[in-house]
C-alpha positions as YAML, in Angstrom:
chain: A
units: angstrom
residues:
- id: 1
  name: UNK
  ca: [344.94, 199.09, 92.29]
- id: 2
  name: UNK
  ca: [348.41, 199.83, 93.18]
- id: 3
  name: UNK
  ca: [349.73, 198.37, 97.10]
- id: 4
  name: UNK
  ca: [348.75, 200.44, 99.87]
- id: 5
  name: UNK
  ca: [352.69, 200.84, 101.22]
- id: 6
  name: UNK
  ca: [352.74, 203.57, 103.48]
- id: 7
  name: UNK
  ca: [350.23, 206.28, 105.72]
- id: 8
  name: UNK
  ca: [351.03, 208.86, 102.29]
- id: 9
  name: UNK
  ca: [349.15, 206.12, 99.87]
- id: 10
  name: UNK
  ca: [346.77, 205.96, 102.61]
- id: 11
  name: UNK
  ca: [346.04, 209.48, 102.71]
- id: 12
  name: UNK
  ca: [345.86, 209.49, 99.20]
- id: 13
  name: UNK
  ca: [343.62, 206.43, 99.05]
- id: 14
  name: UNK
  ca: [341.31, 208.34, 101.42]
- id: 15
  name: UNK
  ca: [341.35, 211.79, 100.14]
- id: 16
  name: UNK
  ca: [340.44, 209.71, 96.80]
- id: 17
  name: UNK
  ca: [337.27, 208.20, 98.66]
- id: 18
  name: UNK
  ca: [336.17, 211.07, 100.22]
- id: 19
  name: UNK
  ca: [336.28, 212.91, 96.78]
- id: 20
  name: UNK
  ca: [333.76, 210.06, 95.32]
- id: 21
  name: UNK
  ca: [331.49, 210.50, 98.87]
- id: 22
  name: UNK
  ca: [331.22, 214.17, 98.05]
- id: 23
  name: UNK
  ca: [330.84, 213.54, 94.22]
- id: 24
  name: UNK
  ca: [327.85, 211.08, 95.04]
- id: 25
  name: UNK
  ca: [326.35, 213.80, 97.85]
- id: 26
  name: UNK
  ca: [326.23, 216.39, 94.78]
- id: 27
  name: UNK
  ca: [324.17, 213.98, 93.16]
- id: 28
  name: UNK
  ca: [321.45, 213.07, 95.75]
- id: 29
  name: UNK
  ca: [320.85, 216.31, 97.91]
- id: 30
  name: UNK
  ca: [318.71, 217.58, 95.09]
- id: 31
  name: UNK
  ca: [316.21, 215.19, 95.36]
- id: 32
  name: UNK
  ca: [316.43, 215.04, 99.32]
- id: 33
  name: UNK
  ca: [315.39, 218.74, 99.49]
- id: 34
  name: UNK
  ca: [312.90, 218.38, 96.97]
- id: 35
  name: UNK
  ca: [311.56, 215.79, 98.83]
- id: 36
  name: UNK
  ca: [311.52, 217.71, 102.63]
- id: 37
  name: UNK
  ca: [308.08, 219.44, 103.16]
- id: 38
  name: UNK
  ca: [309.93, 221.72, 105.67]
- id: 39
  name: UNK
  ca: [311.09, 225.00, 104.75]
- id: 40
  name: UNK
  ca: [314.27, 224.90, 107.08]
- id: 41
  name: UNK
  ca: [314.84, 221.34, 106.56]
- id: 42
  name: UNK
  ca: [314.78, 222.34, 102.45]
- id: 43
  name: UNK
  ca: [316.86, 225.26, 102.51]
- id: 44
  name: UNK
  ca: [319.18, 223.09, 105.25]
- id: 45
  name: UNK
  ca: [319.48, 220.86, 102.49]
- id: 46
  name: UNK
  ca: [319.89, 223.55, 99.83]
- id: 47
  name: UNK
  ca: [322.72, 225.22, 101.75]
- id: 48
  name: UNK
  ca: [324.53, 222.23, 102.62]
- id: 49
  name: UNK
  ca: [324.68, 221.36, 98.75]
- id: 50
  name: UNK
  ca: [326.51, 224.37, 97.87]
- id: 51
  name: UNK
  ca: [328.88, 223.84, 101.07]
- id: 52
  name: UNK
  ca: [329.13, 220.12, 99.50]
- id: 53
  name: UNK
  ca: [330.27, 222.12, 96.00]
- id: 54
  name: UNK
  ca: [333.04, 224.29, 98.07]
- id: 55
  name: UNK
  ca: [334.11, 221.12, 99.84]
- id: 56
  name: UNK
  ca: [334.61, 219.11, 96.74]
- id: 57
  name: UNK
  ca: [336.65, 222.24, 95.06]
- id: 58
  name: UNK
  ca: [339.04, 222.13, 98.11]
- id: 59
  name: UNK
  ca: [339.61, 218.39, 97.56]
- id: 60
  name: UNK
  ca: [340.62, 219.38, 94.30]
- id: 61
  name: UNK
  ca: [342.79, 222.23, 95.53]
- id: 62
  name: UNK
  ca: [343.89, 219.17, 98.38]
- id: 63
  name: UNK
  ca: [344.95, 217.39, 95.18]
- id: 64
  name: UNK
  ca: [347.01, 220.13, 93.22]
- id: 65
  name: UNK
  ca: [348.82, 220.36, 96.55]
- id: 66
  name: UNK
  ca: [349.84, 216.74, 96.99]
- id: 67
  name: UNK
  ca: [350.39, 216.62, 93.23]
- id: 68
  name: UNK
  ca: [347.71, 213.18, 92.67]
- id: 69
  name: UNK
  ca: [345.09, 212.77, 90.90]
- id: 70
  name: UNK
  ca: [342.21, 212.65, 93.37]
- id: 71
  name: UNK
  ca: [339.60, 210.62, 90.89]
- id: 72
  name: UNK
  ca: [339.47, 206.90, 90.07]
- id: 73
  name: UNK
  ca: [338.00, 205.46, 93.23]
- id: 74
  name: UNK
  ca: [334.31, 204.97, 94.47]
- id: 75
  name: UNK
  ca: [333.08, 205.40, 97.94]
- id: 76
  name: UNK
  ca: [330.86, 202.16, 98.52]
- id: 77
  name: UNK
  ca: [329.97, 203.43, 101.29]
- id: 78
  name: UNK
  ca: [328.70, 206.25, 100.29]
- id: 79
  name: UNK
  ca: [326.82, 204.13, 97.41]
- id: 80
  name: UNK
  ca: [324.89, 202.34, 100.19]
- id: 81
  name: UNK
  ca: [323.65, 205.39, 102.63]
- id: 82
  name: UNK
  ca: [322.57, 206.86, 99.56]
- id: 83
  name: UNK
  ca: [320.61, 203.97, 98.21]
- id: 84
  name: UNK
  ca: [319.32, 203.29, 101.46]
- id: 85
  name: UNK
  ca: [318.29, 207.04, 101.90]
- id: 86
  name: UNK
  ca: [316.48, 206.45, 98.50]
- id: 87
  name: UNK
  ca: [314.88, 203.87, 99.15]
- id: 88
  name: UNK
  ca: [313.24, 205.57, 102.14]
- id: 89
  name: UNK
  ca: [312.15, 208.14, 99.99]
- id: 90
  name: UNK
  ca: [309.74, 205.60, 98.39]
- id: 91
  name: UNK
  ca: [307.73, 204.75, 101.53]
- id: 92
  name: UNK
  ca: [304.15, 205.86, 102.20]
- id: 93
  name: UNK
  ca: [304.56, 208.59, 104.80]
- id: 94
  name: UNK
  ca: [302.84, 211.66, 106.74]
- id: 95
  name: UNK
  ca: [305.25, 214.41, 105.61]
- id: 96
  name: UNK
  ca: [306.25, 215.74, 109.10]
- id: 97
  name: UNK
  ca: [307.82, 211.54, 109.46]
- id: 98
  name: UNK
  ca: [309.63, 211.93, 105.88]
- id: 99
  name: UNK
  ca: [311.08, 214.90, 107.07]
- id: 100
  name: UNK
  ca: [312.44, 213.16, 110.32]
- id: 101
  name: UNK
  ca: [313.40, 210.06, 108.57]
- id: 102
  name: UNK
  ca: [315.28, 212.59, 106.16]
- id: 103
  name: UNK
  ca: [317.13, 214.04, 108.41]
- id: 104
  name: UNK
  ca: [317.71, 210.86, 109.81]
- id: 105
  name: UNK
  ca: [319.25, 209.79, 106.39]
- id: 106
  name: UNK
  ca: [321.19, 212.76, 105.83]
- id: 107
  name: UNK
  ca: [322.62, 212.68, 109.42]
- id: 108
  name: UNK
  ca: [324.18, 209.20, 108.65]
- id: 109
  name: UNK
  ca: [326.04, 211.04, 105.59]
- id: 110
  name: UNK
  ca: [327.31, 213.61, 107.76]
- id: 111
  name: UNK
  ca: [328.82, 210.83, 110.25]
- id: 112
  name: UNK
  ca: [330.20, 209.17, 107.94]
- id: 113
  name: UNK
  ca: [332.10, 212.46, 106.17]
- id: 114
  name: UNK
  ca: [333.25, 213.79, 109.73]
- id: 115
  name: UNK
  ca: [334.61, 210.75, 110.80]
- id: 116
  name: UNK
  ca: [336.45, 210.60, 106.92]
- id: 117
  name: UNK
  ca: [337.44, 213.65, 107.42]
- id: 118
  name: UNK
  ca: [338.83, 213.64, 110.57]
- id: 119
  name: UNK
  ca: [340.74, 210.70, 109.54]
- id: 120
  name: UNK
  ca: [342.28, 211.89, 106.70]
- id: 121
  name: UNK
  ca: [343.00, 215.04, 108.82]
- id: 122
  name: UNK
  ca: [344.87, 213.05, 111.38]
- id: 123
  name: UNK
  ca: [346.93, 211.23, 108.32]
- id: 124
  name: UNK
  ca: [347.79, 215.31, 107.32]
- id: 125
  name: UNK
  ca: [348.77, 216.39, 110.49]
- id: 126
  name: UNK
  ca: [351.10, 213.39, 111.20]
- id: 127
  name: UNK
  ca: [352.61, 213.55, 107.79]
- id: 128
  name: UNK
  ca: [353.15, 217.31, 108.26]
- id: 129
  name: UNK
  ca: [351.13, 218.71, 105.54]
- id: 130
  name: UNK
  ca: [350.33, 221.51, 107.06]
- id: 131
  name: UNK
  ca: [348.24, 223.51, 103.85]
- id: 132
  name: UNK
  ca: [346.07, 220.38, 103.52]
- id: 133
  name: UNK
  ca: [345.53, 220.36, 107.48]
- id: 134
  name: UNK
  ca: [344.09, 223.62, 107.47]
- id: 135
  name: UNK
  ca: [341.52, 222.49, 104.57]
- id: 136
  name: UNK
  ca: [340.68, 219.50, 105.90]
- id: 137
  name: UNK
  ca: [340.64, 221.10, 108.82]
- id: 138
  name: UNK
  ca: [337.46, 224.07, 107.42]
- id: 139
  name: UNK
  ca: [335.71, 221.25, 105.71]
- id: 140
  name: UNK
  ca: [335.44, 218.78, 109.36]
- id: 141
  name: UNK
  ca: [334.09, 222.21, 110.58]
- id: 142
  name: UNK
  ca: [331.31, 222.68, 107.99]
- id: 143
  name: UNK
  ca: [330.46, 218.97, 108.37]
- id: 144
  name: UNK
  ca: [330.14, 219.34, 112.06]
- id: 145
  name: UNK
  ca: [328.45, 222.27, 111.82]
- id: 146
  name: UNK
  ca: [325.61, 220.87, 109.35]
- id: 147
  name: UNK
  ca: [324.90, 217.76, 111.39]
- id: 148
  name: UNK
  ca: [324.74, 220.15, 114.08]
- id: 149
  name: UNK
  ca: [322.11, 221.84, 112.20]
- id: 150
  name: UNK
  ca: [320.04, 218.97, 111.39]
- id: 151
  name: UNK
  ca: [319.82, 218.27, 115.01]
- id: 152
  name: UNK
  ca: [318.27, 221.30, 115.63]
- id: 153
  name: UNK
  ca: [315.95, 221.33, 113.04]
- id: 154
  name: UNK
  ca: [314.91, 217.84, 114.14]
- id: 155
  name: UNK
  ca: [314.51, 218.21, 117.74]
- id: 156
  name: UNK
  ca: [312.83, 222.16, 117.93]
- id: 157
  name: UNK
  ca: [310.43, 221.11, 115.26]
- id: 158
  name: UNK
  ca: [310.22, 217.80, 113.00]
- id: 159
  name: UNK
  ca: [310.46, 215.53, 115.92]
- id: 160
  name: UNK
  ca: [307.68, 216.88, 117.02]
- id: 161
  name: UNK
  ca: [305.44, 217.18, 114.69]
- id: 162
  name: UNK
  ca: [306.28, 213.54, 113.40]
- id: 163
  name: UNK
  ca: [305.46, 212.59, 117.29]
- id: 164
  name: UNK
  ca: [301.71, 214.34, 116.94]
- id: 165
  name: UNK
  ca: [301.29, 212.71, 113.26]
...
């Protein structure tokens, strides 16, 4: 790996990270919603995989932009919500406390991208790329928006229910 030397390898380094995160998301969701016994919390799920599709395209269109080449690193982060979130999906549980501990899961991953994101939208702003702000920008938005979501579903219904189980 070449030496981080300045905030524009840093960027790049993180853009590059981020990329892998939603790579690895891609992956997973599938299962997750197959998994949820709650209609909202599966078509949650469902919708937030094809936002997770758009998002990685416009890292891609990030990385025409700054001219790099966006693959080659791996989010280990990423690695371990998802493993942990898998390994939750083997445990013996009433489905209304799989849902919640689903959401649960998924809410870590949308933490972690927002405050990615809104890192590497910081880096753009103060490096003045103002095309890539604006993208970053629409994805933060989503990602906010979906945890948002989640939170809903969780506290108007699957909290509940899990409560009474």
């Amino acid at each position: 790996m070449d030496k981080l030397k300045n905030l524009e390898n840093l960027f790049h380094h993180e853009l590059k990270d981020i990329y892998s995160a939603e790579t690895q998301i891609i992956e997973a969701l599938p299962e997750m919603e197959q998994q949820a016994t709650n209609k909202n919390l599966r078509r949650a799920f469902s919708q937030h995989l094809e936002e997770t599709k758009l998002q990685k395209k416009r890292l891609e269109e990030i990385a025409e932009i700054l001219e790099i080449d966006i693959k080659g690193v791996t989010c280990e982060a990423m690695q371990g919500l998802i493993k942990e979130a898998k390994s939750f999906l083997k445990e013996d549980a009433e489905d209304q406390v799989k849902d919640a501990g689903l959401i649960a899961k998924a809410q870590s991953v949308e933490h972690y991208e927002i405050a990615a994101y809104g890192t590497a939208l910081q880096y753009a702003k103060h490096l003045k790329h103002n095309e890539v702000v604006d993208l970053l920008n629409q994805t933060l938005e989503e990602e906010s928006a979906a945890d948002e979501k989640l939170t809903k579903i969780a506290v108007e219904n699957i909290n509940l229910q899990a409560k009474e189980a």
